[in-house]
Amino acid sequence: MDFDWNDIPLLRKLAESGSMARTARDLELVTSTVSRRLAAAEEALGIRLFIRDPSGYRPTEAGRVFLEHAHLIVDRVETMVLEARAEQQDVSGPVNITGIDVVLSHWLVDHAPSLLAKHPRLELSLLGDFREVSFARREADLAIRLNRPTADAALRMRKIGTLGFAVYGSEAFRGVERKEWKTLPWLAFPREFAWLAEMKWLEKIRPERVIRLTTIAMIARGCEAGIGVALLPCVVGDRLGLVRLQERTESHRELWLLSHKDAGQIARFRAVAEWLVDAARQDAALLSGS
């Protein structure tokens, strides 16, 4: 029996959901059809792709190897279709950019009018999200990240700037000396975000009191309300008119632009990537906090 390549989306969906019923629902099939096609795929390949345990269906070791190659095959087919459909000189259609919310809302959104005026048929989406996304699965077209990514054959990576951080608070905290910082109320992320560079920096201050908030936007709003002080991106603190407790920046993070390696061959992705690089160049001082 020959393997049916149309089963690849079904197998990928099952690996993602771990549920036969959810896979059937998402693909608008019945559960028995999913079960039958899984059995047929395993028989055609001569390998066991999934095992079932109390948590649901999960890939076997052989199944994981198969799915990794399947992701690459689907990725190449999708790229082929995108390139075939894209008009060489026409910048139009959807482009999704992911990044941490405040970088998008306090910086990049200001540049959007110029891009959309130049390319009115572009469908731009700015998605606040700091998760690692899969370009192979087309979860994003472009991403702005604060860390140099690990090497990935599917990625194009380019450093576009530096994001500076400084300590900010309301007017009530103006003039507080650094030696007093430990005694101040600090606004920071919950403890499960201890891996973040900003949280590691705060550990060195050893504050006596920390108020936990889940987003930079909430932390910044807390600073405006006078609840406490926080280490914030300068592009946020300066834009909001918060008071820097010290003029100099405390830390820096690199800004990296990520895209699929084939994005440069598609006009709309290339145009948006160039716009992003140019925007970062224009606002280098604002972003770095200098």
PDB file of C-alpha atoms in Angstrom:
ATOM      1  CA  MET A   1       0.000   0.000   0.000  1.00  0.00           C
ATOM      2  CA  ASP A   2       1.345   3.446  -0.964  1.00  0.00           C
ATOM      3  CA  PHE A   3       1.479   6.234   1.607  1.00  0.00           C
ATOM      4  CA  ASP A   4      -1.138   8.949   0.988  1.00  0.00           C
ATOM      5  CA  TRP A   5       0.634  12.318   1.223  1.00  0.00           C
ATOM      6  CA  ASN A   6      -2.727  13.961   1.895  1.00  0.00           C
ATOM      7  CA  ASP A   7      -2.520  12.400   5.374  1.00  0.00           C
ATOM      8  CA  ILE A   8       0.392  14.627   6.417  1.00  0.00           C
ATOM      9  CA  PRO A   9      -1.868  17.515   7.625  1.00  0.00           C
ATOM     10  CA  LEU A  10      -3.905  14.992   9.627  1.00  0.00           C
ATOM     11  CA  LEU A  11      -0.809  13.513  11.269  1.00  0.00           C
ATOM     12  CA  ARG A  12       0.566  16.981  12.068  1.00  0.00           C
ATOM     13  CA  LYS A  13      -2.754  18.009  13.607  1.00  0.00           C
ATOM     14  CA  LEU A  14      -2.891  14.860  15.728  1.00  0.00           C
ATOM     15  CA  ALA A  15       0.650  15.479  16.989  1.00  0.00           C
ATOM     16  CA  GLU A  16      -0.301  19.056  17.852  1.00  0.00           C
ATOM     17  CA  SER A  17      -3.571  18.303  19.650  1.00  0.00           C
ATOM     18  CA  GLY A  18      -2.885  14.821  21.041  1.00  0.00           C
ATOM     19  CA  SER A  19      -6.601  14.159  20.623  1.00  0.00           C
ATOM     20  CA  MET A  20      -8.307  12.040  17.983  1.00  0.00           C
ATOM     21  CA  ALA A  21     -11.634  13.832  18.573  1.00  0.00           C
ATOM     22  CA  ARG A  22     -10.129  17.325  18.390  1.00  0.00           C
ATOM     23  CA  THR A  23      -8.222  16.422  15.221  1.00  0.00           C
ATOM     24  CA  ALA A  24     -11.448  15.207  13.654  1.00  0.00           C
ATOM     25  CA  ARG A  25     -13.290  18.380  14.702  1.00  0.00           C
ATOM     26  CA  ASP A  26     -10.557  20.719  13.426  1.00  0.00           C
ATOM     27  CA  LEU A  27     -10.386  18.925  10.071  1.00  0.00           C
ATOM     28  CA  GLU A  28     -14.174  18.526   9.835  1.00  0.00           C
ATOM     29  CA  LEU A  29     -13.961  14.748   9.823  1.00  0.00           C
ATOM     30  CA  VAL A  30     -15.396  12.011  12.007  1.00  0.00           C
ATOM     31  CA  THR A  31     -13.188  10.329  14.607  1.00  0.00           C
ATOM     32  CA  SER A  32     -13.408   6.947  12.883  1.00  0.00           C
ATOM     33  CA  THR A  33     -11.984   8.489   9.692  1.00  0.00           C
ATOM     34  CA  VAL A  34      -9.004   9.900  11.605  1.00  0.00           C
ATOM     35  CA  SER A  35      -8.397   6.519  13.230  1.00  0.00           C
ATOM     36  CA  ARG A  36      -8.666   4.710   9.894  1.00  0.00           C
ATOM     37  CA  ARG A  37      -6.294   7.111   8.121  1.00  0.00           C
ATOM     38  CA  LEU A  38      -3.752   6.882  10.956  1.00  0.00           C
ATOM     39  CA  ALA A  39      -3.819   3.088  10.747  1.00  0.00           C
ATOM     40  CA  ALA A  40      -3.452   3.219   6.951  1.00  0.00           C
ATOM     41  CA  ALA A  41      -0.504   5.618   7.189  1.00  0.00           C
ATOM     42  CA  GLU A  42       1.284   3.419   9.737  1.00  0.00           C
ATOM     43  CA  GLU A  43       0.688   0.333   7.599  1.00  0.00           C
ATOM     44  CA  ALA A  44       1.931   2.052   4.433  1.00  0.00           C
ATOM     45  CA  LEU A  45       5.067   3.322   6.160  1.00  0.00           C
ATOM     46  CA  GLY A  46       5.664   0.164   8.153  1.00  0.00           C
ATOM     47  CA  ILE A  47       6.266   2.125  11.366  1.00  0.00           C
ATOM     48  CA  ARG A  48       4.313   3.001  14.493  1.00  0.00           C
ATOM     49  CA  LEU A  49       3.788   6.773  14.378  1.00  0.00           C
ATOM     50  CA  PHE A  50       1.809   7.323  17.595  1.00  0.00           C
ATOM     51  CA  ILE A  51       1.210   5.738  20.932  1.00  0.00           C
ATOM     52  CA  ARG A  52      -1.744   6.380  23.187  1.00  0.00           C
ATOM     53  CA  ASP A  53      -1.276   7.063  26.896  1.00  0.00           C
ATOM     54  CA  PRO A  54      -3.509   8.668  29.569  1.00  0.00           C
ATOM     55  CA  SER A  55      -2.682  12.146  28.232  1.00  0.00           C
ATOM     56  CA  GLY A  56      -3.716  11.275  24.662  1.00  0.00           C
ATOM     57  CA  TYR A  57      -1.848  10.483  21.449  1.00  0.00           C
ATOM     58  CA  ARG A  58       1.826  11.329  21.229  1.00  0.00           C
ATOM     59  CA  PRO A  59       4.401  10.560  18.519  1.00  0.00           C
ATOM     60  CA  THR A  60       6.811   7.688  18.911  1.00  0.00           C
ATOM     61  CA  GLU A  61      10.509   8.347  18.309  1.00  0.00           C
ATOM     62  CA  ALA A  62      10.058   7.207  14.721  1.00  0.00           C
ATOM     63  CA  GLY A  63       6.949   9.359  14.486  1.00  0.00           C
ATOM     64  CA  ARG A  64       8.857  12.433  15.636  1.00  0.00           C
ATOM     65  CA  VAL A  65      11.495  11.877  12.943  1.00  0.00           C
ATOM     66  CA  PHE A  66       8.786  11.446  10.317  1.00  0.00           C
ATOM     67  CA  LEU A  67       6.932  14.592  11.435  1.00  0.00           C
ATOM     68  CA  GLU A  68      10.093  16.704  11.418  1.00  0.00           C
ATOM     69  CA  HIS A  69      10.590  15.826   7.762  1.00  0.00           C
ATOM     70  CA  ALA A  70       6.876  16.307   7.096  1.00  0.00           C
ATOM     71  CA  HIS A  71       7.069  19.868   8.484  1.00  0.00           C
ATOM     72  CA  LEU A  72       9.892  20.623   6.056  1.00  0.00           C
ATOM     73  CA  ILE A  73       7.984  19.148   3.120  1.00  0.00           C
ATOM     74  CA  VAL A  74       4.845  21.177   3.917  1.00  0.00           C
ATOM     75  CA  ASP A  75       6.964  24.279   4.424  1.00  0.00           C
ATOM     76  CA  ARG A  76       8.568  23.900   0.997  1.00  0.00           C
ATOM     77  CA  VAL A  77       5.203  23.297  -0.680  1.00  0.00           C
ATOM     78  CA  GLU A  78       3.690  26.370   1.008  1.00  0.00           C
ATOM     79  CA  THR A  79       6.681  28.461  -0.049  1.00  0.00           C
ATOM     80  CA  MET A  80       6.315  27.186  -3.607  1.00  0.00           C
ATOM     81  CA  VAL A  81       2.635  28.161  -3.640  1.00  0.00           C
ATOM     82  CA  LEU A  82       3.356  31.585  -2.110  1.00  0.00           C
ATOM     83  CA  GLU A  83       6.043  32.306  -4.688  1.00  0.00           C
ATOM     84  CA  ALA A  84       3.865  31.078  -7.529  1.00  0.00           C
ATOM     85  CA  ARG A  85       1.031  33.382  -6.439  1.00  0.00           C
ATOM     86  CA  ALA A  86       3.126  36.425  -5.592  1.00  0.00           C
ATOM     87  CA  GLU A  87       3.435  39.005  -8.314  1.00  0.00           C
ATOM     88  CA  GLN A  88       7.043  40.017  -8.547  1.00  0.00           C
ATOM     89  CA  GLN A  89       6.543  43.776  -8.386  1.00  0.00           C
ATOM     90  CA  ASP A  90       3.304  43.953  -6.383  1.00  0.00           C
ATOM     91  CA  VAL A  91       3.472  44.322  -2.602  1.00  0.00           C
ATOM     92  CA  SER A  92       0.086  43.103  -1.439  1.00  0.00           C
ATOM     93  CA  GLY A  93      -1.453  40.514   0.840  1.00  0.00           C
ATOM     94  CA  PRO A  94      -1.012  39.534   4.496  1.00  0.00           C
ATOM     95  CA  VAL A  95       2.170  40.017   6.545  1.00  0.00           C
ATOM     96  CA  ASN A  96       2.203  39.071  10.230  1.00  0.00           C
ATOM     97  CA  ILE A  97       4.836  40.589  12.548  1.00  0.00           C
ATOM     98  CA  THR A  98       5.215  39.281  16.078  1.00  0.00           C
ATOM     99  CA  GLY A  99       7.129  40.968  18.886  1.00  0.00           C
ATOM    100  CA  ILE A 100       6.786  42.000  22.508  1.00  0.00           C
ATOM    101  CA  ASP A 101       3.731  44.199  22.802  1.00  0.00           C
ATOM    102  CA  VAL A 102       5.430  47.374  24.028  1.00  0.00           C
ATOM    103  CA  VAL A 103       8.004  47.400  21.235  1.00  0.00           C
ATOM    104  CA  LEU A 104       5.172  47.228  18.743  1.00  0.00           C
ATOM    105  CA  SER A 105       2.819  49.676  20.487  1.00  0.00           C
ATOM    106  CA  HIS A 106       5.381  52.251  21.684  1.00  0.00           C
ATOM    107  CA  TRP A 107       7.574  52.190  18.603  1.00  0.00           C
ATOM    108  CA  LEU A 108       6.696  50.276  15.470  1.00  0.00           C
ATOM    109  CA  VAL A 109       3.044  51.298  15.203  1.00  0.00           C
ATOM    110  CA  ASP A 110       4.198  54.928  14.706  1.00  0.00           C
ATOM    111  CA  HIS A 111       5.907  53.883  11.473  1.00  0.00           C
ATOM    112  CA  ALA A 112       2.960  51.896  10.117  1.00  0.00           C
ATOM    113  CA  PRO A 113       1.237  54.837   8.334  1.00  0.00           C
ATOM    114  CA  SER A 114       4.212  55.419   6.035  1.00  0.00           C
ATOM    115  CA  LEU A 115       4.376  51.731   5.081  1.00  0.00           C
ATOM    116  CA  LEU A 116       0.639  51.471   4.418  1.00  0.00           C
ATOM    117  CA  ALA A 117       0.593  54.717   2.449  1.00  0.00           C
ATOM    118  CA  LYS A 118       3.313  53.343   0.185  1.00  0.00           C
ATOM    119  CA  HIS A 119       1.704  49.892  -0.127  1.00  0.00           C
ATOM    120  CA  PRO A 120      -2.068  50.334   0.324  1.00  0.00           C
ATOM    121  CA  ARG A 121      -2.839  46.720  -0.628  1.00  0.00           C
ATOM    122  CA  LEU A 122      -0.684  45.352   2.187  1.00  0.00           C
ATOM    123  CA  GLU A 123      -2.565  43.576   4.984  1.00  0.00           C
ATOM    124  CA  LEU A 124      -0.357  44.279   8.018  1.00  0.00           C
ATOM    125  CA  SER A 125      -0.859  42.520  11.362  1.00  0.00           C
ATOM    126  CA  LEU A 126       1.177  43.465  14.471  1.00  0.00           C
ATOM    127  CA  LEU A 127       0.870  40.656  17.001  1.00  0.00           C
ATOM    128  CA  GLY A 128       2.116  41.196  20.547  1.00  0.00           C
ATOM    129  CA  ASP A 129       3.664  37.884  21.497  1.00  0.00           C
ATOM    130  CA  PHE A 130       7.085  36.940  22.891  1.00  0.00           C
ATOM    131  CA  ARG A 131       6.714  33.169  22.397  1.00  0.00           C
ATOM    132  CA  GLU A 132       9.119  31.416  20.121  1.00  0.00           C
ATOM    133  CA  VAL A 133       7.149  30.916  16.934  1.00  0.00           C
ATOM    134  CA  SER A 134       7.645  28.389  14.167  1.00  0.00           C
ATOM    135  CA  PHE A 135       8.392  29.863  10.758  1.00  0.00           C
ATOM    136  CA  ALA A 136       8.269  26.390   9.262  1.00  0.00           C
ATOM    137  CA  ARG A 137       4.611  26.191  10.342  1.00  0.00           C
ATOM    138  CA  ARG A 138       3.959  29.785   9.170  1.00  0.00           C
ATOM    139  CA  GLU A 139       2.984  30.966  12.674  1.00  0.00           C
ATOM    140  CA  ALA A 140       4.575  34.313  11.737  1.00  0.00           C
ATOM    141  CA  ASP A 141       6.144  35.922   8.689  1.00  0.00           C
ATOM    142  CA  LEU A 142       8.519  38.249  10.568  1.00  0.00           C
ATOM    143  CA  ALA A 143       9.421  38.431  14.247  1.00  0.00           C
ATOM    144  CA  ILE A 144      11.261  40.963  16.419  1.00  0.00           C
ATOM    145  CA  ARG A 145      13.090  39.301  19.292  1.00  0.00           C
ATOM    146  CA  LEU A 146      15.252  40.528  22.161  1.00  0.00           C
ATOM    147  CA  ASN A 147      17.763  37.701  22.082  1.00  0.00           C
ATOM    148  CA  ARG A 148      20.087  36.397  19.408  1.00  0.00           C
ATOM    149  CA  PRO A 149      18.298  33.264  18.222  1.00  0.00           C
ATOM    150  CA  THR A 150      19.961  29.910  18.012  1.00  0.00           C
ATOM    151  CA  ALA A 151      21.086  28.834  14.563  1.00  0.00           C
ATOM    152  CA  ASP A 152      18.218  27.468  12.519  1.00  0.00           C
ATOM    153  CA  ALA A 153      18.447  26.458   8.865  1.00  0.00           C
ATOM    154  CA  ALA A 154      14.893  27.733   8.295  1.00  0.00           C
ATOM    155  CA  LEU A 155      15.646  31.246   9.592  1.00  0.00           C
ATOM    156  CA  ARG A 156      17.136  34.455   8.309  1.00  0.00           C
ATOM    157  CA  MET A 157      18.459  36.497  11.237  1.00  0.00           C
ATOM    158  CA  ARG A 158      19.548  40.122  11.303  1.00  0.00           C
ATOM    159  CA  LYS A 159      20.428  42.391  14.212  1.00  0.00           C
ATOM    160  CA  ILE A 160      18.551  45.659  13.669  1.00  0.00           C
ATOM    161  CA  GLY A 161      19.300  47.610  16.834  1.00  0.00           C
ATOM    162  CA  THR A 162      19.616  47.744  20.601  1.00  0.00           C
ATOM    163  CA  LEU A 163      16.887  48.186  23.204  1.00  0.00           C
ATOM    164  CA  GLY A 164      18.021  50.111  26.275  1.00  0.00           C
ATOM    165  CA  PHE A 165      16.535  49.715  29.761  1.00  0.00           C
ATOM    166  CA  ALA A 166      16.561  52.207  32.654  1.00  0.00           C
ATOM    167  CA  VAL A 167      14.879  52.550  36.041  1.00  0.00           C
ATOM    168  CA  TYR A 168      11.701  54.648  35.951  1.00  0.00           C
ATOM    169  CA  GLY A 169       9.128  55.901  38.409  1.00  0.00           C
ATOM    170  CA  SER A 170       6.691  58.728  39.011  1.00  0.00           C
ATOM    171  CA  GLU A 171       7.665  62.245  40.055  1.00  0.00           C
ATOM    172  CA  ALA A 172       7.540  61.120  43.689  1.00  0.00           C
ATOM    173  CA  PHE A 173      10.707  59.068  43.153  1.00  0.00           C
ATOM    174  CA  ARG A 174      12.775  61.783  41.501  1.00  0.00           C
ATOM    175  CA  GLY A 175      16.192  62.198  43.082  1.00  0.00           C
ATOM    176  CA  VAL A 176      16.190  58.890  44.977  1.00  0.00           C
ATOM    177  CA  GLU A 177      19.806  57.737  45.155  1.00  0.00           C
ATOM    178  CA  ARG A 178      20.907  54.340  43.954  1.00  0.00           C
ATOM    179  CA  LYS A 179      21.888  53.230  47.445  1.00  0.00           C
ATOM    180  CA  GLU A 180      18.220  53.613  48.428  1.00  0.00           C
ATOM    181  CA  TRP A 181      16.841  51.528  45.573  1.00  0.00           C
ATOM    182  CA  LYS A 182      16.708  48.387  47.687  1.00  0.00           C
ATOM    183  CA  THR A 183      14.134  49.994  49.991  1.00  0.00           C
ATOM    184  CA  LEU A 184      11.788  51.087  47.192  1.00  0.00           C
ATOM    185  CA  PRO A 185       8.698  49.176  46.047  1.00  0.00           C
ATOM    186  CA  TRP A 186       9.561  47.521  42.722  1.00  0.00           C
ATOM    187  CA  LEU A 187       7.215  46.451  39.958  1.00  0.00           C
ATOM    188  CA  ALA A 188       8.260  43.265  38.171  1.00  0.00           C
ATOM    189  CA  PHE A 189       7.042  40.119  36.455  1.00  0.00           C
ATOM    190  CA  PRO A 190       5.830  37.032  38.374  1.00  0.00           C
ATOM    191  CA  ARG A 191       8.485  34.615  39.614  1.00  0.00           C
ATOM    192  CA  GLU A 192       7.934  32.185  36.734  1.00  0.00           C
ATOM    193  CA  PHE A 193       9.598  34.781  34.499  1.00  0.00           C
ATOM    194  CA  ALA A 194      12.813  34.650  36.541  1.00  0.00           C
ATOM    195  CA  TRP A 195      14.736  33.590  33.406  1.00  0.00           C
ATOM    196  CA  LEU A 196      14.271  37.025  31.820  1.00  0.00           C
ATOM    197  CA  ALA A 197      17.352  39.273  31.759  1.00  0.00           C
ATOM    198  CA  GLU A 198      15.399  42.090  33.466  1.00  0.00           C
ATOM    199  CA  MET A 199      14.428  39.792  36.337  1.00  0.00           C
ATOM    200  CA  LYS A 200      18.019  38.645  36.752  1.00  0.00           C
ATOM    201  CA  TRP A 201      19.087  42.298  36.883  1.00  0.00           C
ATOM    202  CA  LEU A 202      16.511  43.009  39.606  1.00  0.00           C
ATOM    203  CA  GLU A 203      17.803  40.098  41.673  1.00  0.00           C
ATOM    204  CA  LYS A 204      21.085  41.995  42.042  1.00  0.00           C
ATOM    205  CA  ILE A 205      19.215  44.943  43.624  1.00  0.00           C
ATOM    206  CA  ARG A 206      17.647  42.573  46.164  1.00  0.00           C
ATOM    207  CA  PRO A 207      14.563  44.742  46.743  1.00  0.00           C
ATOM    208  CA  GLU A 208      12.703  44.447  50.018  1.00  0.00           C
ATOM    209  CA  ARG A 209       9.314  44.619  48.315  1.00  0.00           C
ATOM    210  CA  VAL A 210       8.180  43.517  44.858  1.00  0.00           C
ATOM    211  CA  ILE A 211       4.727  43.961  43.339  1.00  0.00           C
ATOM    212  CA  ARG A 212       4.147  41.346  40.609  1.00  0.00           C
ATOM    213  CA  LEU A 213       2.449  42.249  37.312  1.00  0.00           C
ATOM    214  CA  THR A 214       2.149  40.127  34.187  1.00  0.00           C
ATOM    215  CA  THR A 215       2.883  42.587  31.366  1.00  0.00           C
ATOM    216  CA  ILE A 216       5.224  45.500  30.690  1.00  0.00           C
ATOM    217  CA  ALA A 217       2.169  47.624  29.937  1.00  0.00           C
ATOM    218  CA  MET A 218       0.819  46.956  33.451  1.00  0.00           C
ATOM    219  CA  ILE A 219       4.214  47.632  35.009  1.00  0.00           C
ATOM    220  CA  ALA A 220       4.497  50.935  33.139  1.00  0.00           C
ATOM    221  CA  ARG A 221       0.982  51.913  34.204  1.00  0.00           C
ATOM    222  CA  GLY A 222       1.916  51.073  37.804  1.00  0.00           C
ATOM    223  CA  CYS A 223       4.877  53.429  37.526  1.00  0.00           C
ATOM    224  CA  GLU A 224       2.587  56.186  36.230  1.00  0.00           C
ATOM    225  CA  ALA A 225       0.242  55.597  39.172  1.00  0.00           C
ATOM    226  CA  GLY A 226       3.127  55.926  41.645  1.00  0.00           C
ATOM    227  CA  ILE A 227       2.919  52.361  42.949  1.00  0.00           C
ATOM    228  CA  GLY A 228       6.646  51.820  42.603  1.00  0.00           C
ATOM    229  CA  VAL A 229       9.650  51.855  40.293  1.00  0.00           C
ATOM    230  CA  ALA A 230      10.667  49.448  37.539  1.00  0.00           C
ATOM    231  CA  LEU A 231      13.317  48.585  34.983  1.00  0.00           C
ATOM    232  CA  LEU A 232      11.611  49.479  31.702  1.00  0.00           C
ATOM    233  CA  PRO A 233      12.593  49.796  28.053  1.00  0.00           C
ATOM    234  CA  CYS A 234      13.585  53.426  27.521  1.00  0.00           C
ATOM    235  CA  VAL A 235      11.278  53.650  24.516  1.00  0.00           C
ATOM    236  CA  VAL A 236       8.410  53.031  26.965  1.00  0.00           C
ATOM    237  CA  GLY A 237       9.543  55.092  29.964  1.00  0.00           C
ATOM    238  CA  ASP A 238      10.610  58.112  27.918  1.00  0.00           C
ATOM    239  CA  ARG A 239       7.478  58.067  25.745  1.00  0.00           C
ATOM    240  CA  LEU A 240       5.268  58.018  28.858  1.00  0.00           C
ATOM    241  CA  GLY A 241       7.175  60.892  30.476  1.00  0.00           C
ATOM    242  CA  LEU A 242       8.248  58.834  33.470  1.00  0.00           C
ATOM    243  CA  VAL A 243      11.174  59.962  35.613  1.00  0.00           C
ATOM    244  CA  ARG A 244      14.511  58.186  35.165  1.00  0.00           C
ATOM    245  CA  LEU A 245      16.064  57.577  38.564  1.00  0.00           C
ATOM    246  CA  GLN A 246      19.465  57.716  36.890  1.00  0.00           C
ATOM    247  CA  GLU A 247      20.157  59.210  33.480  1.00  0.00           C
ATOM    248  CA  ARG A 248      22.261  56.329  32.213  1.00  0.00           C
ATOM    249  CA  THR A 249      20.814  53.068  30.989  1.00  0.00           C
ATOM    250  CA  GLU A 250      21.125  50.011  33.201  1.00  0.00           C
ATOM    251  CA  SER A 251      21.109  47.265  30.587  1.00  0.00           C
ATOM    252  CA  HIS A 252      20.684  46.572  26.892  1.00  0.00           C
ATOM    253  CA  ARG A 253      19.081  43.851  24.805  1.00  0.00           C
ATOM    254  CA  GLU A 254      19.770  43.238  21.131  1.00  0.00           C
ATOM    255  CA  LEU A 255      16.882  43.601  18.690  1.00  0.00           C
ATOM    256  CA  TRP A 256      16.815  40.850  16.086  1.00  0.00           C
ATOM    257  CA  LEU A 257      14.639  40.554  13.015  1.00  0.00           C
ATOM    258  CA  LEU A 258      13.758  36.976  12.132  1.00  0.00           C
ATOM    259  CA  SER A 259      12.098  35.675   9.011  1.00  0.00           C
ATOM    260  CA  HIS A 260      11.811  32.479   7.053  1.00  0.00           C
ATOM    261  CA  LYS A 261      14.827  31.945   4.819  1.00  0.00           C
ATOM    262  CA  ASP A 262      12.610  32.120   1.726  1.00  0.00           C
ATOM    263  CA  ALA A 263      10.933  35.412   2.730  1.00  0.00           C
ATOM    264  CA  GLY A 264      13.386  37.499   0.711  1.00  0.00           C
ATOM    265  CA  GLN A 265      12.030  35.936  -2.473  1.00  0.00           C
ATOM    266  CA  ILE A 266       8.498  37.247  -1.841  1.00  0.00           C
ATOM    267  CA  ALA A 267       7.899  40.931  -2.547  1.00  0.00           C
ATOM    268  CA  ARG A 268       5.649  41.815   0.392  1.00  0.00           C
ATOM    269  CA  PHE A 269       7.910  40.161   2.979  1.00  0.00           C
ATOM    270  CA  ARG A 270      10.982  41.800   1.505  1.00  0.00           C
ATOM    271  CA  ALA A 271       9.333  45.240   1.517  1.00  0.00           C
ATOM    272  CA  VAL A 272       8.194  44.955   5.135  1.00  0.00           C
ATOM    273  CA  ALA A 273      11.587  43.663   6.297  1.00  0.00           C
ATOM    274  CA  GLU A 274      13.316  46.628   4.637  1.00  0.00           C
ATOM    275  CA  TRP A 275      10.820  48.988   6.278  1.00  0.00           C
ATOM    276  CA  LEU A 276      11.539  47.456   9.684  1.00  0.00           C
ATOM    277  CA  VAL A 277      15.301  47.806   9.288  1.00  0.00           C
ATOM    278  CA  ASP A 278      14.925  51.423   8.168  1.00  0.00           C
ATOM    279  CA  ALA A 279      12.608  52.243  11.100  1.00  0.00           C
ATOM    280  CA  ALA A 280      15.131  50.792  13.572  1.00  0.00           C
ATOM    281  CA  ARG A 281      17.931  52.805  11.952  1.00  0.00           C
ATOM    282  CA  GLN A 282      15.926  56.033  12.182  1.00  0.00           C
ATOM    283  CA  ASP A 283      15.072  55.492  15.856  1.00  0.00           C
ATOM    284  CA  ALA A 284      18.362  54.013  17.039  1.00  0.00           C
ATOM    285  CA  ALA A 285      18.790  56.638  19.776  1.00  0.00           C
ATOM    286  CA  LEU A 286      15.179  56.310  20.964  1.00  0.00           C
ATOM    287  CA  LEU A 287      15.415  52.531  21.156  1.00  0.00           C
ATOM    288  CA  SER A 288      18.778  52.412  22.883  1.00  0.00           C
ATOM    289  CA  GLY A 289      17.820  55.117  25.394  1.00  0.00           C
ATOM    290  CA  SER A 290      20.865  57.240  24.635  1.00  0.00           C
TER     291      SER A 290
END
